[in-house]
Coordinates of C-alpha atoms and ligand atoms in Angstrom, one line a residue:
X1 CA 0.1 -0.2 -0.1
X2 CA 1.4 3.4 -0.7
X3 CA -0.3 6.6 0.3
X4 CA 0.2 10.6 -1.5
X5 CA -0.1 13.2 1.3
X6 CA -2.4 15.0 -0.6
X7 CA -4.9 12.6 -0.7
X8 CA -5.2 12.9 3.5
X9 CA -5.7 16.9 3.8
X10 CA -9.3 16.3 6.0
X11 CA -7.7 16.7 9.5
X12 CA -11.1 16.4 11.2
X13 CA -11.8 13.1 8.9
X14 CA -8.5 11.5 9.7
X15 CA -8.5 12.5 13.4
X16 CA -12.1 10.6 14.1
X17 CA -11.0 7.5 11.6
X18 CA -7.3 7.2 13.9
X19 CA -9.3 7.5 17.1
X20 CA -12.2 5.6 15.9
X21 CA -9.9 2.8 14.6
X22 CA -7.9 2.7 17.6
X23 CA -10.6 1.9 19.8
X24 CA -13.0 -0.2 17.8
X25 CA -11.1 -3.5 18.0
X26 CA -11.5 -3.8 21.8
X27 CA -14.9 -2.4 21.9
X28 CA -17.4 -5.5 23.3
X29 CA -18.8 -7.6 20.3
X30 CA -22.3 -6.5 20.8
X31 CA -21.3 -2.8 20.3
X32 CA -19.0 -3.4 17.5
X33 CA -21.3 -5.4 15.4
X34 CA -23.2 -2.0 16.1
X35 CA -20.9 0.3 14.7
X36 CA -20.1 -2.1 11.5
X37 CA -24.1 -2.1 11.2
X38 CA -24.8 2.0 11.1
X39 CA -21.8 1.9 9.0
X40 CA -23.1 -0.6 6.7
X41 CA -26.3 1.2 6.8
X42 CA -24.6 4.4 6.2
X43 CA -23.2 3.6 3.2
X44 CA -26.6 1.5 1.4
X45 CA -28.4 5.3 2.4
X46 CA -25.9 6.9 0.2
X47 CA -26.3 4.6 -2.7
X48 CA -29.9 4.4 -2.4
X49 CA -29.7 8.2 -2.8
X50 CA -26.5 8.6 -5.1
X51 CA -25.8 5.5 -6.9
X52 CA -28.3 4.9 -10.1
X53 CA -26.8 0.8 -9.9
X54 CA -28.2 0.6 -6.2
X55 CA -31.1 2.9 -6.3
X56 CA -32.8 0.7 -9.1
X57 CA -31.9 -2.9 -7.4
X58 CA -33.0 -2.1 -3.7
X59 CA -36.0 -0.5 -5.4
X60 CA -36.5 -4.1 -7.1
X61 CA -35.8 -6.3 -3.9
X62 CA -38.1 -4.0 -1.8
X63 CA -35.0 -2.8 0.3
X64 CA -35.3 0.2 2.1
X65 CA -31.7 1.2 3.7
X66 CA -33.3 3.9 6.0
X67 CA -34.9 1.0 8.3
X68 CA -31.9 -1.3 8.2
X69 CA -31.6 -2.8 11.7
X70 CA -29.9 -6.2 11.1
X71 CA -27.1 -8.2 9.4
X72 CA -30.0 -10.8 7.6
X73 CA -31.9 -7.9 6.6
X74 CA -28.7 -6.4 5.0
X75 CA -27.7 -9.6 3.5
X76 CA -31.1 -9.9 1.4
X77 CA -28.8 -7.8 -1.2
X78 CA -27.6 -9.5 -4.0
X79 CA -24.0 -10.3 -4.2
X80 CA -22.3 -7.9 -6.7
X81 CA -20.0 -9.9 -9.6
X82 CA -17.0 -8.3 -10.9
X83 CA -18.3 -8.8 -14.3
X84 CA -21.2 -6.3 -13.1
X85 CA -18.3 -3.9 -12.7
X86 CA -17.2 -3.9 -16.0
X87 CA -20.3 -4.0 -17.5
X88 CA -21.9 -1.6 -15.7
X89 CA -19.3 0.8 -14.6
X90 CA -20.8 4.2 -15.1
X91 CA -24.0 3.0 -12.9
X92 CA -22.0 2.2 -10.0
X93 CA -20.7 5.7 -9.6
X94 CA -22.1 8.2 -7.6
X95 CA -23.6 11.3 -9.4
X96 CA -21.5 13.4 -7.0
X97 CA -18.4 11.3 -7.0
X98 CA -16.0 14.4 -8.4
X99 CA -16.8 15.9 -4.7
X100 CA -14.7 13.4 -3.7
X101 CA -11.7 13.9 -5.5
X102 CA -11.4 10.1 -6.6
X103 CA -8.7 8.6 -8.6
X104 CA -9.1 5.8 -10.9
X105 CA -7.5 2.6 -9.4
X106 CA -7.3 -1.3 -11.1
X107 CA -6.9 -4.6 -10.1
X108 CA -3.6 -5.8 -10.4
X109 CA -4.3 -7.6 -13.8
X110 CA -2.2 -11.0 -12.7
X111 CA -5.7 -12.7 -13.8
X112 CA -7.6 -11.7 -17.1
X113 CA -8.6 -7.9 -17.4
X114 CA -7.6 -5.5 -15.2
X115 CA -10.7 -4.5 -13.2
X116 CA -10.9 -0.6 -12.9
X117 CA -12.9 1.3 -9.8
X118 CA -12.7 4.4 -8.2
X119 CA -11.2 5.0 -5.0
X120 CA -12.0 8.6 -2.9
X121 CA -10.3 10.5 -0.5
X122 CA -12.4 8.7 2.7
X123 CA -11.5 5.6 1.5
X124 CA -7.4 6.6 1.1
X125 CA -7.1 7.9 4.5
X126 CA -9.3 5.1 6.1
X127 CA -6.4 3.1 4.4
X128 CA -4.0 4.9 5.9
X129 CA -5.4 5.1 9.3
X130 CA -5.9 1.1 9.2
X131 CA -2.2 0.4 8.2
X132 CA -1.6 2.6 11.0
X133 CA -2.8 0.7 13.4
X134 CA -1.3 -2.8 11.8
X135 CA 2.1 -1.2 12.4
X136 CA 1.5 -0.4 16.0
X137 CA 1.9 -3.9 16.4
X138 CA 6.0 -3.0 15.4
X139 CA 5.7 -1.0 17.8
X140 CA 5.8 1.8 15.8
X141 CA 3.9 5.2 15.7
X142 CA 3.8 7.8 12.9
X143 CA 7.0 9.8 12.2
X144 CA 9.1 6.6 12.7
X145 CA 11.2 5.2 10.1
X146 CA 10.0 2.2 8.2
X147 CA 11.3 0.0 5.1
X148 CA 9.3 -1.7 2.4
X149 CA 10.5 -4.1 0.1
X150 CA 8.6 -4.7 -3.1
X151 CA 8.5 -3.6 -7.0
X152 CA 7.6 -0.1 -6.5
X153 CA 11.2 1.9 -6.0
X154 CA 12.5 4.0 -8.3
X155 CA 15.6 2.2 -9.6
X156 CA 17.3 0.4 -6.4
X157 CA 16.2 2.6 -3.7
X158 CA 14.9 5.8 -3.1
X159 CA 14.1 7.1 0.8
X160 CA 11.7 9.7 1.3
X161 CA 12.3 12.1 4.3
X162 CA 8.6 13.2 4.5
X163 CA 7.1 10.2 5.0
X164 CA 10.1 8.7 6.2
X165 CA 10.0 5.8 4.1
X166 CA 13.0 3.7 2.9
X167 CA 12.0 1.8 -0.5
X168 CA 13.7 -1.0 -1.5
X169 CA 13.0 -2.6 -5.2
X170 CA 12.8 -6.4 -4.9
X171 CA 13.8 -6.1 -8.8
X172 CA 17.1 -5.2 -7.8
X173 CA 17.4 -7.7 -4.9
X174 CA 20.8 -9.7 -5.4
X175 CA 23.9 -10.9 -3.4
X176 CA 25.6 -7.1 -4.1
X177 CA 22.6 -5.3 -3.5
X178 CA 21.5 -6.9 -0.3
X179 CA 24.9 -5.0 1.5
X180 CA 23.5 -2.1 0.3
X181 CA 20.0 -2.2 1.5
X182 CA 21.4 -3.5 4.9
X183 CA 23.6 -0.5 5.1
X184 CA 20.6 1.8 4.7
X185 CA 18.4 -0.4 6.9
X186 CA 20.9 0.4 9.8
X187 CA 21.7 4.4 8.5
X188 CA 17.7 5.1 8.6
X189 CA 17.3 3.2 11.7
X190 CA 14.4 1.4 10.5
X191 CA 11.7 0.2 12.8
X192 CA 10.1 -2.3 10.9
X193 CA 10.2 -3.8 7.1
X194 CA 7.3 -4.8 5.0
X195 CA 7.0 -6.4 1.7
X196 CA 5.6 -9.3 -0.5
X197 CA 6.3 -12.5 0.9
X198 CA 8.4 -13.4 -2.0
X199 CA 10.2 -10.5 -1.6
X200 CA 11.3 -11.2 2.0
X201 CA 11.6 -14.4 1.7
X202 CA 14.3 -13.6 -0.9
X203 CA 15.9 -11.3 1.4
X204 CA 16.1 -13.6 4.0
X205 CA 17.5 -16.3 1.8
X206 CA 20.2 -13.2 0.7
X207 CA 20.7 -12.3 4.1
X208 CA 22.0 -15.9 5.0
X209 CA 24.2 -16.2 1.8
X210 CA 26.1 -12.8 2.9
X211 CA 26.3 -13.7 6.4
X212 CA 24.4 -10.7 7.2
X213 CA 22.4 -10.6 10.4
X214 CA 18.9 -8.1 10.5
X215 CA 16.6 -8.3 13.5
X216 CA 13.0 -7.1 13.4
X217 CA 10.5 -8.1 15.9
X218 CA 8.1 -7.5 13.8
X219 CA 7.5 -7.7 9.9
X220 CA 4.3 -7.2 7.4
X221 CA 3.6 -9.8 4.9
X222 CA 1.2 -8.6 2.3
X223 CA -0.3 -8.6 -1.7
X224 CA 0.4 -12.3 -2.3
X225 CA -0.1 -15.3 -0.3
X226 CA 2.2 -16.3 2.4
X227 CA 3.2 -19.3 1.9
X228 CA 4.2 -21.5 5.3
X229 CA 7.6 -22.1 4.2
X230 CA 8.3 -18.4 3.8
X231 CA 7.1 -17.8 6.9
X232 CA 9.6 -20.1 8.5
X233 CA 12.4 -18.5 6.6
X234 CA 11.4 -15.3 7.6
X235 CA 10.9 -15.8 11.2
X236 CA 13.9 -17.6 11.6
X237 CA 16.5 -15.1 9.7
X238 CA 14.8 -11.8 10.8
X239 CA 14.5 -13.5 14.5
X240 CA 10.7 -12.0 14.5
X241 CA 7.4 -12.4 13.5
X242 CA 5.7 -12.1 10.5
X243 CA 2.5 -10.4 10.3
X244 CA 0.0 -11.4 7.3
X245 CA -2.2 -8.9 6.0
X246 CA -4.7 -9.8 3.9
X247 CA -6.0 -6.5 1.5
X248 CA -6.9 -5.7 -2.0
X249 CA -7.0 -3.0 -4.3
X250 CA -10.5 -2.4 -4.2
X251 CA -10.2 -1.8 -0.4
X252 CA -12.9 -3.3 0.9
X253 CA -11.3 -6.0 2.8
X254 CA -9.0 -6.2 5.9
X255 CA -8.0 -9.4 7.7
X256 CA -5.0 -9.0 9.5
X257 CA -3.0 -11.6 12.0
X258 CA -2.4 -10.2 15.4
X259 CA 0.5 -11.1 18.1
X260 CA -1.5 -13.8 19.2
X261 CA -1.4 -15.4 15.3
X262 CA -5.4 -14.9 14.9
X263 CA -6.5 -13.5 11.4
X264 CA -9.0 -10.9 12.6
X265 CA -11.9 -10.0 9.9
X266 CA -11.7 -6.1 10.4
X267 CA -15.4 -5.0 10.5
X268 CA -14.8 -1.5 11.0
X269 CA -13.1 -0.9 7.5
X270 CA -15.5 -3.7 5.4
X271 CA -17.9 -5.5 6.2
X272 CA -16.8 -9.5 6.0
X273 CA -19.3 -12.3 4.8
X274 CA -18.4 -16.0 3.8
X275 CA -20.7 -17.4 1.7
X276 CA -21.6 -20.8 -0.4
X277 CA -22.0 -21.3 -4.0
X278 CA -25.6 -20.0 -3.8
X279 CA -24.9 -17.0 -1.6
X280 CA -25.5 -18.6 1.4
X281 CA -23.5 -18.5 4.6
X282 CA -21.3 -20.8 5.7
X283 CA -18.5 -21.9 8.3
X284 CA -17.1 -24.0 5.6
X285 CA -14.8 -22.9 3.2
X286 CA -16.6 -19.8 1.0
X287 CA -16.3 -17.5 -0.9
X288 CA -15.4 -14.1 0.7
X289 CA -17.7 -11.1 0.1
X290 CA -17.1 -8.0 1.1
X291 CA -18.5 -4.4 1.8
X292 CA -16.2 -1.1 1.7
X293 CA -17.8 1.1 4.8
X294 CA -15.9 4.3 3.7
X295 CA -15.8 4.5 -0.6
X296 CA -18.4 6.9 -1.4
X297 CA -17.1 7.8 -4.9
X298 CA -18.1 4.2 -6.4
X299 CA -19.3 1.9 -3.3
X300 CA -19.1 -2.2 -3.5
X301 CA -21.5 -3.6 -1.6
X302 CA -21.8 -7.4 -1.0
X303 CA -18.7 -7.4 -3.4
X304 CA -17.5 -11.3 -4.4
X305 CA -13.9 -10.8 -3.9
X306 CA -13.3 -14.1 -5.8
X307 CA -11.0 -15.2 -2.6
X308 CA -11.7 -18.3 -0.6
X309 CA -11.8 -18.1 3.0
X310 CA -13.2 -20.2 6.1
X311 CA -14.2 -18.8 9.3
X312 CA -12.6 -20.3 13.1
X313 CA -15.6 -21.8 14.8
X314 CA -13.9 -22.8 17.4
X315 CA -11.9 -19.8 18.4
X316 CA -13.9 -17.2 19.6
X317 CA -11.6 -15.0 22.0
X318 CA -8.5 -13.9 21.5
X319 CA -5.8 -13.3 23.8
X320 CA -4.4 -10.0 22.0
X321 CA -7.9 -8.3 23.2
X322 CA -9.4 -8.0 20.0
X323 CA -13.2 -8.9 19.5
X324 CA -12.8 -8.7 15.8
X325 CA -14.2 -12.3 14.5
X326 CA -11.9 -14.8 13.3
X327 CA -10.7 -16.1 10.4
X328 CA -9.3 -20.1 10.3
X329 CA -7.3 -19.4 6.9
X330 CA -7.9 -17.7 3.6
X331 CA -7.1 -19.6 0.9
X332 CA -6.8 -17.6 -2.2
X333 CA -7.9 -16.7 -5.3
X334 CA -9.9 -19.1 -7.3
X335 CA -8.0 -18.5 -10.1
X336 CA -5.5 -20.0 -8.1
X337 CA -7.0 -24.0 -8.4
X338 CA -5.4 -26.7 -10.8
X339 CA -8.7 -28.1 -12.1
X340 CA -8.7 -31.7 -12.6
X341 CA -9.9 -34.1 -15.3
X342 CA -12.7 -35.2 -12.7
X343 CA -13.7 -32.0 -12.5
X344 CA -12.1 -31.7 -8.9
X345 CA -10.3 -27.8 -7.9
X346 CA -7.1 -28.4 -5.8
X347 CA -6.0 -25.0 -4.5
X348 CA -2.6 -24.7 -1.6
X349 CA -0.2 -26.7 -4.1
X350 CA 2.3 -24.4 -2.9
X351 CA 2.5 -26.6 0.3
X352 CA 4.2 -29.1 -2.2
X353 CA 7.2 -26.7 -1.9
X354 CA 7.9 -26.4 1.7
X355 CA 11.4 -27.4 3.3
X356 CA 12.8 -26.4 -0.3
X357 CA 15.2 -23.8 -0.2
X358 CA 17.4 -24.8 -3.0
X359 CA 14.0 -23.5 -5.1
X360 CA 14.7 -19.5 -5.5
X361 CA 11.0 -19.5 -7.2
X362 CA 8.5 -22.1 -8.4
X363 CA 5.3 -21.3 -10.3
X364 CA 2.9 -23.7 -11.9
X365 CA 1.1 -23.4 -15.1
X366 CA -1.9 -25.5 -16.5
X367 CA -2.4 -25.0 -20.0
X368 CA -5.1 -27.6 -20.6
X369 CA -7.1 -30.2 -18.3
X370 CA -4.5 -33.1 -18.7
X371 CA -1.3 -31.2 -18.5
X372 CA 0.4 -29.5 -15.5
X373 CA 3.6 -27.1 -15.8
X374 CA 5.9 -27.1 -13.0
X375 CA 8.4 -24.4 -13.4
X376 CA 11.3 -24.3 -11.5
X377 CA 13.6 -21.6 -10.8
X378 CA 17.2 -23.5 -9.3
X379 CA 19.1 -21.7 -5.9
X380 CA 22.6 -22.0 -5.4
X381 CA 22.0 -25.8 -4.7
X382 CA 19.7 -26.7 -6.7
X383 CA 19.7 -30.5 -7.4
X384 CA 17.4 -31.4 -10.4
X385 CA 16.7 -34.7 -10.2
X386 CA 16.3 -35.2 -6.4
X387 CA 13.7 -32.1 -6.4
X388 CA 11.7 -34.0 -9.1
X389 CA 11.6 -37.1 -6.9
X390 CA 10.9 -35.2 -4.5
X391 CA 8.2 -32.9 -6.0
X392 CA 6.4 -35.5 -7.5
X393 CA 5.4 -37.7 -4.6
X394 CA 4.4 -34.7 -2.8
X395 CA 2.7 -33.1 -5.6
X396 CA 1.0 -36.8 -6.6
X397 CA -0.5 -36.8 -3.0
X398 CA -2.6 -33.8 -4.1
X399 CA -3.5 -33.9 -7.6
X400 CA -3.7 -37.9 -8.3
X401 CA -2.7 -39.5 -11.4
X402 CA -4.6 -38.5 -13.9
X403 CA -2.6 -35.4 -15.0
X404 CA 0.9 -35.0 -16.4
X405 CA 3.1 -33.0 -14.7
X406 CA 6.1 -31.4 -17.0
X407 CA 9.5 -30.0 -15.1
X408 CA 11.0 -26.9 -16.4
X409 CA 14.2 -25.2 -15.6
X410 CA 14.1 -21.6 -15.6
X411 CA 15.7 -18.2 -15.2
X412 CA 15.0 -15.9 -13.0
X413 CA 13.6 -13.2 -15.9
X414 CA 11.0 -16.0 -16.9
X415 CA 9.6 -15.6 -13.5
X416 CA 6.0 -14.5 -13.5
X417 CA 6.1 -11.4 -12.0
X418 CA 3.3 -8.7 -12.3
X419 CA 4.5 -5.1 -12.7
X420 CA 4.7 -4.5 -9.4
X421 CA 6.6 -7.4 -8.4
X422 CA 4.0 -9.6 -7.0
X423 CA 4.8 -13.3 -8.3
X424 CA 2.1 -15.4 -9.7
X425 CA 2.3 -18.8 -8.2
X426 CA -0.6 -20.3 -10.2
X427 CA -1.9 -19.7 -13.4
X428 CA -4.7 -22.0 -15.3
X429 CA -5.8 -21.5 -18.6
X430 CA -8.7 -23.6 -18.0
X431 CA -10.4 -22.2 -15.1
X432 CA -9.9 -19.5 -16.7
X433 CA -11.9 -20.2 -20.0
X434 CA -14.2 -21.6 -17.5
X435 CA -15.2 -18.7 -15.8
X436 CA -15.7 -16.6 -19.2
X437 CA -18.6 -19.1 -19.6
X438 CA -19.8 -20.0 -16.2
X439 CA -19.4 -16.9 -13.4
X440 CA -20.3 -19.9 -10.8
X441 CA -16.7 -20.6 -10.6
X442 CA -16.4 -23.5 -8.1
Ligands
ZN1 ZN1 -5.8 -11.8 18.0

């Protein structure tokens, strides 16, 4: 997440959001639900008055936001699919959107056509405050320096004196630049490090290779799924805790790990639901459906994020003191699944790659129903035959025998990073073809 000072110039809104976000997590559960419901009502009332799409939709289902008093009533609103945003973009924009100085944003486009939407000043400010709340776990406060490693840096690195952020480029990360990055982190007295898990992982590997020691109590990982083997190495090398923070470009969702290791759905930023294929609430794995509570330029209500997640039905309280609901796991995007010839969908194949530090990067590509390419970018002690045998056994446990596995060695420049440096682990042409004809997905 990046921010621009000029997007946050409303000091009253900023101060109010800062204090409410500070106190919300520890409110009693019933009070917290009231806060969420009040915000849902506000955004629905606004959408009904100013957004043509919702005005029409609410009328058609006889939904009156003015009298909204329960989540059950709210859940009568049909789920918003990404295809609706593409097809009815203009109808989803507020008739007074310019008032909120919106900027056009878009998804990173790693799957299909990027999706465009407006983000306004309020959501940018709320997001800034949300991240502030997360970073206090470091511990950190406004004014202390931090570092981020991602694909954003102009050149190898730059330091913003105003924001006190050291930007390190993941594209330039190698055995030489790691020494520069190490010196810069020391020089600027960086309080914490955040970045993509694949970048933090690579950085950890390089620190070991170059015999450098760097310690952070807390590191923040986001924008990609944090894989178990990545967490293990990052926490070992930096001797700290990795906090996994799930957010997305549309800014309707925020699920953040706490210091006690639980994932909390932050319902004062977006309202999180998990539903089955029929759109009904489920405690099993289901689709994460979210409602943004701040963005008025283009409200997204009951938006299907196309991510799969599951509530934790056993843990109801957390020792961190937060009363936000607990998510057991975020499984990842529907697009990240392999489709087997028998019609089953298999996710989390990354688990087959754990304990595998000799592989620098790995990614899978499914061109058709019967083939799966396993692409490996070798590390220093890579032994192809050894890895192939080991991976074959791990992958077969998950995908069975009907699909042919094709192993390929790739160079670092062939690893599919998005323009902002995100690694796309899985790509299935089968699933993408299906989705163009069947929006039901799973
Ligand atoms: Zn907690």
